[in-house]
Amino acid sequence: MQNATLPLPLQSPLLAASGENRVRHGFFTRQGGVSEGLYQGLNVGLGSHDEPEKVQENRRRVTQWFGLPSGRLATVHQVHSPDVLVVDETYDGNRPQADAMVTATPGFVLGVLSADCGPILFADAQAGVVGAAHAGWKGALFGVLENTIEAMVKLGASRERIAASLGPSISQDNYEVGPEYVARFTDIDPAYADYFAATEKEGHALFDLKQFTIDRLTKAGVKAENLGLCTYPDEHRFYSYRRTTHRAEPDYGRQISAIAILED
């Protein structure tokens, strides 16, 4: 395993243009891992029922791609919250409950896991501050994106320089929800009805999580990009919770999106 070919993650043009010489990032797919069966590929989900040693090898390959040891990968126990963890030299490898991380410390890889929810990577390369957030509907609605930006600003980032890229996540065409779901949004702001498209099933709608995420980012004052990749139909490259649910499969893998400040 140690000499295996490293995975080749997808790249964000916006993040690359904003300072890739100082910041490295990757939206990793299923390709390049050692997991098998339902988890075939680069499953990094510690919460999955995959073989733990295979998950750890997959995570090691991610940090190796960054040129760093596996102990420098920081992830959190994601719970669909608006909470943000600041990662620095005191980070001990534990996974507190949170859904975003920020750092101004070189040599740490911030990684968020996803399987339909939105992985968003942030960078102010000039300030040397990066962030990563996991935003499903609940996190996006209740402020995880804005909180990540605020945490970066506290570390020295400039809101006007921050670039944010939304990676592989479920598209509106594949995200059908019930009436109670629509009500959660419109009770907060009736204008949020614009993110829902009617279906043939009465009361149901298709939710545009991607556009909702991008709009929240731009309204928060940062440059934002949507890579336009849907997890649901692309089984070859992406894990998908909703696809697994529709197939009544017992479990699913998680892909990782990660970013790091390069060490001098």
PDB file of N, CA and C in Angstrom, residues 6 10 15 29 50 64 66 109 114 121 140 157 161 169 177 182-183 205 211 220-221 248-249 258:
ATOM      1  N   LEU A   6      -0.921   7.754  -5.971  1.00  0.00           N
ATOM      2  CA  LEU A   6      -1.725   8.686  -5.198  1.00  0.00           C
ATOM      3  C   LEU A   6      -2.986   9.066  -5.957  1.00  0.00           C
ATOM      4  N   LEU A  10      -9.890  16.654  -7.934  1.00  0.00           N
ATOM      5  CA  LEU A  10     -10.343  17.730  -8.803  1.00  0.00           C
ATOM      6  C   LEU A  10      -9.880  19.062  -8.232  1.00  0.00           C
ATOM      7  N   LEU A  15      -9.843  28.873  -6.711  1.00  0.00           N
ATOM      8  CA  LEU A  15      -8.841  28.739  -5.658  1.00  0.00           C
ATOM      9  C   LEU A  15      -7.439  28.733  -6.241  1.00  0.00           C
ATOM     10  N   THR A  29     -12.111  12.378  -5.261  1.00  0.00           N
ATOM     11  CA  THR A  29     -13.192  11.512  -5.721  1.00  0.00           C
ATOM     12  C   THR A  29     -13.012  10.126  -5.098  1.00  0.00           C
ATOM     13  N   ASP A  50     -16.888   0.389   6.837  1.00  0.00           N
ATOM     14  CA  ASP A  50     -15.761  -0.108   6.063  1.00  0.00           C
ATOM     15  C   ASP A  50     -14.681  -0.627   7.021  1.00  0.00           C
ATOM     16  N   GLN A  64      -0.693  12.280   2.043  1.00  0.00           N
ATOM     17  CA  GLN A  64       0.525  12.094   1.259  1.00  0.00           C
ATOM     18  C   GLN A  64       0.483  12.939  -0.014  1.00  0.00           C
ATOM     19  N   PHE A  66      -0.689  15.791  -0.242  1.00  0.00           N
ATOM     20  CA  PHE A  66      -0.284  17.125   0.192  1.00  0.00           C
ATOM     21  C   PHE A  66       1.181  17.174   0.617  1.00  0.00           C
ATOM     22  N   VAL A 109      -3.766  19.770   7.051  1.00  0.00           N
ATOM     23  CA  VAL A 109      -4.746  19.549   5.993  1.00  0.00           C
ATOM     24  C   VAL A 109      -6.128  19.588   6.633  1.00  0.00           C
ATOM     25  N   SER A 114     -18.104  14.281   2.656  1.00  0.00           N
ATOM     26  CA  SER A 114     -19.426  14.499   2.086  1.00  0.00           C
ATOM     27  C   SER A 114     -19.868  13.302   1.263  1.00  0.00           C
ATOM     28  N   LEU A 121     -14.435  24.797   0.170  1.00  0.00           N
ATOM     29  CA  LEU A 121     -13.070  25.136   0.546  1.00  0.00           C
ATOM     30  C   LEU A 121     -12.881  26.642   0.380  1.00  0.00           C
ATOM     31  N   ALA A 140     -26.125  25.074   5.985  1.00  0.00           N
ATOM     32  CA  ALA A 140     -26.206  26.260   5.123  1.00  0.00           C
ATOM     33  C   ALA A 140     -27.273  27.230   5.620  1.00  0.00           C
ATOM     34  N   ALA A 157      -7.687  37.006   7.801  1.00  0.00           N
ATOM     35  CA  ALA A 157      -8.116  37.033   6.408  1.00  0.00           C
ATOM     36  C   ALA A 157      -8.916  38.297   6.119  1.00  0.00           C
ATOM     37  N   ARG A 161     -10.859  39.274  -0.043  1.00  0.00           N
ATOM     38  CA  ARG A 161      -9.899  38.400  -0.722  1.00  0.00           C
ATOM     39  C   ARG A 161     -10.278  36.921  -0.639  1.00  0.00           C
ATOM     40  N   SER A 169     -21.581  17.877  -4.998  1.00  0.00           N
ATOM     41  CA  SER A 169     -22.725  17.804  -4.091  1.00  0.00           C
ATOM     42  C   SER A 169     -23.979  17.553  -4.918  1.00  0.00           C
ATOM     43  N   VAL A 177     -37.768  16.949  -1.926  1.00  0.00           N
ATOM     44  CA  VAL A 177     -38.073  17.090  -0.507  1.00  0.00           C
ATOM     45  C   VAL A 177     -39.572  17.254  -0.316  1.00  0.00           C
ATOM     46  N   VAL A 182     -39.806  22.396   2.873  1.00  0.00           N
ATOM     47  CA  VAL A 182     -39.983  23.721   2.263  1.00  0.00           C
ATOM     48  C   VAL A 182     -40.379  24.733   3.331  1.00  0.00           C
ATOM     49  N   ALA A 183     -41.250  24.317   4.232  1.00  0.00           N
ATOM     50  CA  ALA A 183     -41.735  25.214   5.282  1.00  0.00           C
ATOM     51  C   ALA A 183     -40.609  25.668   6.205  1.00  0.00           C
ATOM     52  N   ALA A 205     -41.089  19.162  -3.643  1.00  0.00           N
ATOM     53  CA  ALA A 205     -40.335  20.134  -4.427  1.00  0.00           C
ATOM     54  C   ALA A 205     -38.909  19.665  -4.597  1.00  0.00           C
ATOM     55  N   GLN A 211     -27.316  26.435  -5.401  1.00  0.00           N
ATOM     56  CA  GLN A 211     -27.515  27.877  -5.577  1.00  0.00           C
ATOM     57  C   GLN A 211     -27.722  28.568  -4.239  1.00  0.00           C
ATOM     58  N   ALA A 220     -22.358  37.047   1.797  1.00  0.00           N
ATOM     59  CA  ALA A 220     -21.428  37.234   2.908  1.00  0.00           C
ATOM     60  C   ALA A 220     -20.180  37.998   2.484  1.00  0.00           C
ATOM     61  N   GLY A 221     -20.070  38.326   1.188  1.00  0.00           N
ATOM     62  CA  GLY A 221     -19.007  39.199   0.726  1.00  0.00           C
ATOM     63  C   GLY A 221     -17.761  38.529   0.202  1.00  0.00           C
ATOM     64  N   ALA A 248     -31.661   1.115  -1.185  1.00  0.00           N
ATOM     65  CA  ALA A 248     -31.794   0.354   0.060  1.00  0.00           C
ATOM     66  C   ALA A 248     -30.513  -0.403   0.397  1.00  0.00           C
ATOM     67  N   GLU A 249     -29.372   0.215   0.101  1.00  0.00           N
ATOM     68  CA  GLU A 249     -28.086  -0.362   0.472  1.00  0.00           C
ATOM     69  C   GLU A 249     -27.800  -0.082   1.943  1.00  0.00           C
ATOM     70  N   ALA A 258     -10.291  18.829   0.684  1.00  0.00           N
ATOM     71  CA  ALA A 258      -9.288  19.237   1.653  1.00  0.00           C
ATOM     72  C   ALA A 258      -8.417  20.389   1.138  1.00  0.00           C
TER      73      ALA A 258
END
